[in-house]
GROMACS .gro file of C-alpha atoms in nm:
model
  256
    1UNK     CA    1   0.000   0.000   0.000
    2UNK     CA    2   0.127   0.326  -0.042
    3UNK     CA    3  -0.078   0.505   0.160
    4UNK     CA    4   0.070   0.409   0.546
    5UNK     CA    5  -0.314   0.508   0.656
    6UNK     CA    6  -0.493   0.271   0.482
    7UNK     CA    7  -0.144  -0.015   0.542
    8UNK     CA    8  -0.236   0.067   0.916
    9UNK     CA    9  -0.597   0.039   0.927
   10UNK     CA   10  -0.562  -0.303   0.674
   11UNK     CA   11  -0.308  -0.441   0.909
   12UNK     CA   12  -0.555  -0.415   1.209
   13UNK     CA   13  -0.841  -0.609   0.996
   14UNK     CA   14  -0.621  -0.886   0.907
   15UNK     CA   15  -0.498  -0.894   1.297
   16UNK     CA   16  -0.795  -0.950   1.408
   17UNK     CA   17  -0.961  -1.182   1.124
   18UNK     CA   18  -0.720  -1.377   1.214
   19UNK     CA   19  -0.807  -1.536   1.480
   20UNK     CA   20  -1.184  -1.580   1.369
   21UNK     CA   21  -1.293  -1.848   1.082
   22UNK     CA   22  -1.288  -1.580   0.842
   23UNK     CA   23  -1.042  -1.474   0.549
   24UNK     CA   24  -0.981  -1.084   0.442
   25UNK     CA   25  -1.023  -1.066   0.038
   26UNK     CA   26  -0.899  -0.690  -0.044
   27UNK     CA   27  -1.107  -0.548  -0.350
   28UNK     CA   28  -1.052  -0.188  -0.521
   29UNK     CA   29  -1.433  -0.128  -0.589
   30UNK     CA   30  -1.501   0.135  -0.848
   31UNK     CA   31  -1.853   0.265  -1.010
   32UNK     CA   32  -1.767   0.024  -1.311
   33UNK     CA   33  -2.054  -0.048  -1.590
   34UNK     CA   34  -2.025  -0.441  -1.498
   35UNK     CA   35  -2.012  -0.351  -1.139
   36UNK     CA   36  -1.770  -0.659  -1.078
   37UNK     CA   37  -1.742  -0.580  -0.701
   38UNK     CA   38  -2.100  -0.621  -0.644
   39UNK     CA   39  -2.157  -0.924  -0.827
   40UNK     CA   40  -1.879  -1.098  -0.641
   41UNK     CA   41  -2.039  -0.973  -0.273
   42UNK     CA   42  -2.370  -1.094  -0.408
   43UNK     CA   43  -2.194  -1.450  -0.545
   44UNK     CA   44  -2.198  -1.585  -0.181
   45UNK     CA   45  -1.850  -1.601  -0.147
   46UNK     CA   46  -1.880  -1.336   0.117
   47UNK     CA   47  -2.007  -1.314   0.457
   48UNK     CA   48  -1.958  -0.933   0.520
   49UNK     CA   49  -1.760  -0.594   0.398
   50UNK     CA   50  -1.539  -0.368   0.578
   51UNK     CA   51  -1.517   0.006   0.322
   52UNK     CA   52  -1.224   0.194   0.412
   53UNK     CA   53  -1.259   0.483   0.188
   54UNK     CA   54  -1.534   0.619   0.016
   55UNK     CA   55  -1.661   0.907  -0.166
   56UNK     CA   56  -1.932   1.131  -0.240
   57UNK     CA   57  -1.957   0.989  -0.632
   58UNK     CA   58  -1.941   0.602  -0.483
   59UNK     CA   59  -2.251   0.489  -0.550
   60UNK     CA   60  -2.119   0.126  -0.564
   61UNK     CA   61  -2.122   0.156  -0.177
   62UNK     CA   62  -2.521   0.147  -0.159
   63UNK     CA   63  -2.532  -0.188  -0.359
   64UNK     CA   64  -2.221  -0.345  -0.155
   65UNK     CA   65  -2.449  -0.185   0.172
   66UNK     CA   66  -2.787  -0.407   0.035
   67UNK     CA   67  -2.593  -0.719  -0.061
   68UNK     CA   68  -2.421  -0.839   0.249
   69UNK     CA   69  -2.376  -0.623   0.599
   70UNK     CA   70  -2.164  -0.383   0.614
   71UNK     CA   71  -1.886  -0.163   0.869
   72UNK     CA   72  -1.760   0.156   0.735
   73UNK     CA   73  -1.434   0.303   0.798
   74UNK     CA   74  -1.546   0.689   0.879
   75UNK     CA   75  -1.886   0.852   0.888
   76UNK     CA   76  -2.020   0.720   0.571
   77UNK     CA   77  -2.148   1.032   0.300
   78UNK     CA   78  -2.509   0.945   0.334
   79UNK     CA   79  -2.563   0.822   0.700
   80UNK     CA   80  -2.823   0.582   0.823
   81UNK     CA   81  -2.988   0.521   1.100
   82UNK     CA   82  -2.894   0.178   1.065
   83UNK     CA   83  -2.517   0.180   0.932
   84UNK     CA   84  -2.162   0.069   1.141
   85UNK     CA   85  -1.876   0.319   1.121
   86UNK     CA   86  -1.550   0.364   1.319
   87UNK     CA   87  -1.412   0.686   1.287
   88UNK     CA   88  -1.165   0.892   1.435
   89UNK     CA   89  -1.290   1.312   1.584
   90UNK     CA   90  -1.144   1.427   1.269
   91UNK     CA   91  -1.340   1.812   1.386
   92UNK     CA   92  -1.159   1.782   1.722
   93UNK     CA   93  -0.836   1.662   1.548
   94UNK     CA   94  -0.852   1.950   1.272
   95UNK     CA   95  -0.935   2.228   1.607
   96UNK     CA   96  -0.659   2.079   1.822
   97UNK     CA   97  -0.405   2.095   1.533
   98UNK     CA   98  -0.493   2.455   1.476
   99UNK     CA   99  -0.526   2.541   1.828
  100UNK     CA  100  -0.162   2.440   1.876
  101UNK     CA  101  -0.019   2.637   1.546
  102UNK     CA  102  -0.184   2.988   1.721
  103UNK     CA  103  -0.038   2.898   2.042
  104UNK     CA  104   0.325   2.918   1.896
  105UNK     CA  105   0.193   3.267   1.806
  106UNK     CA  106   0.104   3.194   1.406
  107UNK     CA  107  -0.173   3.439   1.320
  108UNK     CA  108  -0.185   3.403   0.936
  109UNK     CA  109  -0.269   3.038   0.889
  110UNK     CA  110  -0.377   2.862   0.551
  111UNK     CA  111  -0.469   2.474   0.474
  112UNK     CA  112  -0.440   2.213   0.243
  113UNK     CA  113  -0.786   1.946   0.277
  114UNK     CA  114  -0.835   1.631   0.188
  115UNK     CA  115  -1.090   1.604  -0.074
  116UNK     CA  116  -1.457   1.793   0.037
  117UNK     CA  117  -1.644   1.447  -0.101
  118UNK     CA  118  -1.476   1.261   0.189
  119UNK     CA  119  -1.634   1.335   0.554
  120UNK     CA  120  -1.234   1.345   0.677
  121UNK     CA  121  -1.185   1.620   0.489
  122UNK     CA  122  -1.494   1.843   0.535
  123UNK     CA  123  -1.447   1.766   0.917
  124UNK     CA  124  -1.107   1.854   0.973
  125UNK     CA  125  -1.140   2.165   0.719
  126UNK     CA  126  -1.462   2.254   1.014
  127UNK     CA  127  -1.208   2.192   1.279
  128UNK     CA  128  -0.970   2.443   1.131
  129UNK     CA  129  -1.225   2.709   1.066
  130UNK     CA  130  -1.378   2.654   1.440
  131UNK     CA  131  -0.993   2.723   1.576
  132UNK     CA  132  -0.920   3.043   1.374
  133UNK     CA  133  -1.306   3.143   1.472
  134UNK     CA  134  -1.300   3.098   1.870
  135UNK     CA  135  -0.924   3.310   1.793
  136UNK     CA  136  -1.077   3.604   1.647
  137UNK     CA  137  -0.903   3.523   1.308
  138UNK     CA  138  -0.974   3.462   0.891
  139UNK     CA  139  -0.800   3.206   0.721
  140UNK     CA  140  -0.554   3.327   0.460
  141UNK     CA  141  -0.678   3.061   0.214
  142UNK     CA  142  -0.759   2.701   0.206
  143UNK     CA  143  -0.683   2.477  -0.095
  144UNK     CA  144  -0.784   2.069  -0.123
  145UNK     CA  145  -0.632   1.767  -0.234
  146UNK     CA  146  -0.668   1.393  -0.218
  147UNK     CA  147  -0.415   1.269   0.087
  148UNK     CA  148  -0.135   1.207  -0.191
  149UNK     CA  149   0.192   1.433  -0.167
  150UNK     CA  150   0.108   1.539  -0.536
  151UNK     CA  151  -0.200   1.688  -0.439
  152UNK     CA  152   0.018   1.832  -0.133
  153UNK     CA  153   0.256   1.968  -0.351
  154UNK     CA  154   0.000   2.148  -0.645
  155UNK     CA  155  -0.229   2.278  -0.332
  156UNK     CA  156   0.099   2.407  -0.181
  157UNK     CA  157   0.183   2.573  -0.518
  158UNK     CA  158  -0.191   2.725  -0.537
  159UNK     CA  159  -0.187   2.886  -0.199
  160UNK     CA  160   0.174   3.048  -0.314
  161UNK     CA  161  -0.001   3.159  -0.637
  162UNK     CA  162  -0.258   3.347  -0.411
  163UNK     CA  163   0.026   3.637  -0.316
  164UNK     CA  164  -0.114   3.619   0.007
  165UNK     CA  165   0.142   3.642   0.331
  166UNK     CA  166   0.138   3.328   0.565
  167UNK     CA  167   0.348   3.145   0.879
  168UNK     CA  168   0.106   2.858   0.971
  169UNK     CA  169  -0.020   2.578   0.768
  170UNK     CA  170  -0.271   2.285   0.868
  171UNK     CA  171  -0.195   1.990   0.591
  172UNK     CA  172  -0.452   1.751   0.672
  173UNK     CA  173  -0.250   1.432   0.567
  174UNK     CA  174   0.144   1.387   0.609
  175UNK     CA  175   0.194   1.214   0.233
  176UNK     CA  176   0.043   1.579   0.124
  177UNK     CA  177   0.293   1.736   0.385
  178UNK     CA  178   0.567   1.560   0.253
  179UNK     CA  179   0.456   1.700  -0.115
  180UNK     CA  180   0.444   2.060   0.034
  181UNK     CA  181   0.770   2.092   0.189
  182UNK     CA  182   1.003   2.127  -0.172
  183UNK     CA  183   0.786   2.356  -0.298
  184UNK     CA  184   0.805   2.590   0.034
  185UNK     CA  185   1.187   2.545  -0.005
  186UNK     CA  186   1.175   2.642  -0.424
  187UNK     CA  187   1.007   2.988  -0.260
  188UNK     CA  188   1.304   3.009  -0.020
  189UNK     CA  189   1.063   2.937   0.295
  190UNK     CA  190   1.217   2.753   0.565
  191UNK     CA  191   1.015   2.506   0.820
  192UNK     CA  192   0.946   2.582   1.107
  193UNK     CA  193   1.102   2.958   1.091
  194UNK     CA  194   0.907   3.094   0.790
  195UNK     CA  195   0.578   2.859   0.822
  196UNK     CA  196   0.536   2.631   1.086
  197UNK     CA  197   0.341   2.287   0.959
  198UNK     CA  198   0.129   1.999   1.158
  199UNK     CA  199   0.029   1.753   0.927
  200UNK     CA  200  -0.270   1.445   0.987
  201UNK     CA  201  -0.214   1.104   1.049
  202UNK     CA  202   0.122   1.045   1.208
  203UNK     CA  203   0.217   0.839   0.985
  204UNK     CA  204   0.587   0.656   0.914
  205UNK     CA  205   0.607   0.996   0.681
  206UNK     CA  206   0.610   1.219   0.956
  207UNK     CA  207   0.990   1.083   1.091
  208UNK     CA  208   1.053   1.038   0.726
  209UNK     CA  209   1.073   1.429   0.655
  210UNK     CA  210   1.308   1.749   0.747
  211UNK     CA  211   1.219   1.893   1.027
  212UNK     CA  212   1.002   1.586   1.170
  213UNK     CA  213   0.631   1.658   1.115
  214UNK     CA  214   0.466   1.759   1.437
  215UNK     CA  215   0.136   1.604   1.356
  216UNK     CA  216  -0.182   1.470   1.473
  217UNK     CA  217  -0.184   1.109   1.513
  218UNK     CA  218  -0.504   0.867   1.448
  219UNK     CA  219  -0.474   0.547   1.533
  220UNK     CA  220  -0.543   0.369   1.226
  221UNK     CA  221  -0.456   0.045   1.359
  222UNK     CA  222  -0.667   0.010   1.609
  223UNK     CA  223  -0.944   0.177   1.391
  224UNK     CA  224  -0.905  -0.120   1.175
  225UNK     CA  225  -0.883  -0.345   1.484
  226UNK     CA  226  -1.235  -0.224   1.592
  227UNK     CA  227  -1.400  -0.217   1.213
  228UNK     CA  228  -1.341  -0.598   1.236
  229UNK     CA  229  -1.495  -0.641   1.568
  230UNK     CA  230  -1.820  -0.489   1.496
  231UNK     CA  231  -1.822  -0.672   1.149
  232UNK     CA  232  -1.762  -1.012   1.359
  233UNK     CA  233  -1.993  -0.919   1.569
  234UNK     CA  234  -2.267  -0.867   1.351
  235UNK     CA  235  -2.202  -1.213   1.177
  236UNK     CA  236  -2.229  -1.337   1.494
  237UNK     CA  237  -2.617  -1.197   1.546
  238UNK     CA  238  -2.448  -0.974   1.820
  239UNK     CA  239  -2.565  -0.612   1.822
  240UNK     CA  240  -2.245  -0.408   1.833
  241UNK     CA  241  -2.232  -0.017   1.874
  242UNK     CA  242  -2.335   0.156   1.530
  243UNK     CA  243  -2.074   0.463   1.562
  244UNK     CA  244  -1.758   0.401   1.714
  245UNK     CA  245  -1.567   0.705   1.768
  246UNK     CA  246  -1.145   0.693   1.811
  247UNK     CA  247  -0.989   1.007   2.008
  248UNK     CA  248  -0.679   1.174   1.768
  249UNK     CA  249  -0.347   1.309   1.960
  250UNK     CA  250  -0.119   1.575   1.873
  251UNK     CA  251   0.283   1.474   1.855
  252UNK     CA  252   0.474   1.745   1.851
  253UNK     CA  253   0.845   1.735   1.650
  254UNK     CA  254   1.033   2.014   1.495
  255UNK     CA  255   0.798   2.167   1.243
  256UNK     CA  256   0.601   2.348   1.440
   0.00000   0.00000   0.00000
């Protein structure tokens, strides 16, 4: 995988469907005319699904939803009264990671999103604006991506293009941190003295990088842990809880 996020939250499924009866098939489901992903969950060959990421435009996920029962990973786009999710406080995570970029005195703070059709990054996009709200202060601007350090790196080169002055930036993933940072030091801006950074995820990335990422970290491993136990529950004719919600933690390093 090359996404340490989804690695993490994979590795947890597989640790616990491990010790069950049950074996973890890994399909990339797409909205595909022959819809192959939903004719193999309706084949039989599957008890249950476990969606890790999903989108506004995935309307595959309603068919997977009707054809065997399902555990989302994150608030899914259209929520039911009677879906699973396990999600992490991606508003709280977004606020605290803000909170702690105006406490080192930052005042002109912009961010890069993760895509606005994924609940992770409207949330953590509201946590940001709630931070530089309860502060008395605007946000210089605010450009999204998808979680991948390209889109880190062309949202980095966007907010640049704007003209507009800034120390402070909340990157909402560390793969879109670790696309940022060259193109800060093309402009001649240094981490942590010119912008300071916290990044999402806390992720191998994070050590990975000059400075180290101070970051928020999610733990994505036991996220995936829990998505199995309320699927194996469910099998089970147990009546697990249907929102499951994981606390986030800022770790701070030298970039902020």
């Amino acid at each position: 995988f090359g996404d340490p996020f989804f690695a993490a939250i994979v590795s947890g499924i597989n640790k616990r469907l491990s010790r069950s009866d049950y074996v973890l098939n890994l399909i990339v489901a797409s909205d595909d005319p022959q819809d192959k992903a939903t004719s193999y969950l309706r084949s039989g060959a599957v008890d249950g699904a476990i969606v890790v990421s999903h989108h506004t435009s995935d309307t595959f996920i309603d068919r997977i939803a009707a054809a065997v029962p399902v555990v989302y990973g994150g608030r899914p786009l259209r929520e039911r009264e009677h879906d699973h999710y396990v999600d992490v406080d991606n508003v709280a995570g977004g606020r605290a990671a803000t909170e702690y970029l105006i406490g080192k005195g930052r005042r002109r703070i912009a961010t890069i999103t993760g895509p606005l059709t994924m609940h992770a990054g409207v949330d953590r996009l509201a946590g940001f604006r709630e931070a530089l709200s309860a502060a008395g202060l605007t946000e210089v601007a605010v450009e999204d991506g998808d979680f991948t350090s390209d889109a880190g790196a062309a949202a980095m080169q966007r907010i640049l293009d704007t003209g507009r002055p800034f120390d402070a930036l909340f990157i909402a993933s560390d793969l879109m941190v670790r696309g940022a940072l060259p193109v800060l030091d093309r402009a001649g801006l240094s981490v942590p003295d010119d912008v300071a950074i916290v990044g999402f995820d806390d992720s191998p990335v994070a050590t990975s990088l000059t400075p180290q990422l101070t970051t928020m970290r999610q733990p994505s491993l036991a996220q995936g842990e829990k998505m199995a136990d309320v699927l194996l529950s469910m099998l089970a004719g147990g009546q697990p809880p249907h929102v499951t919600i994981l606390e986030t933690e800022l770790v701070a390093r030298d970039s902020a």
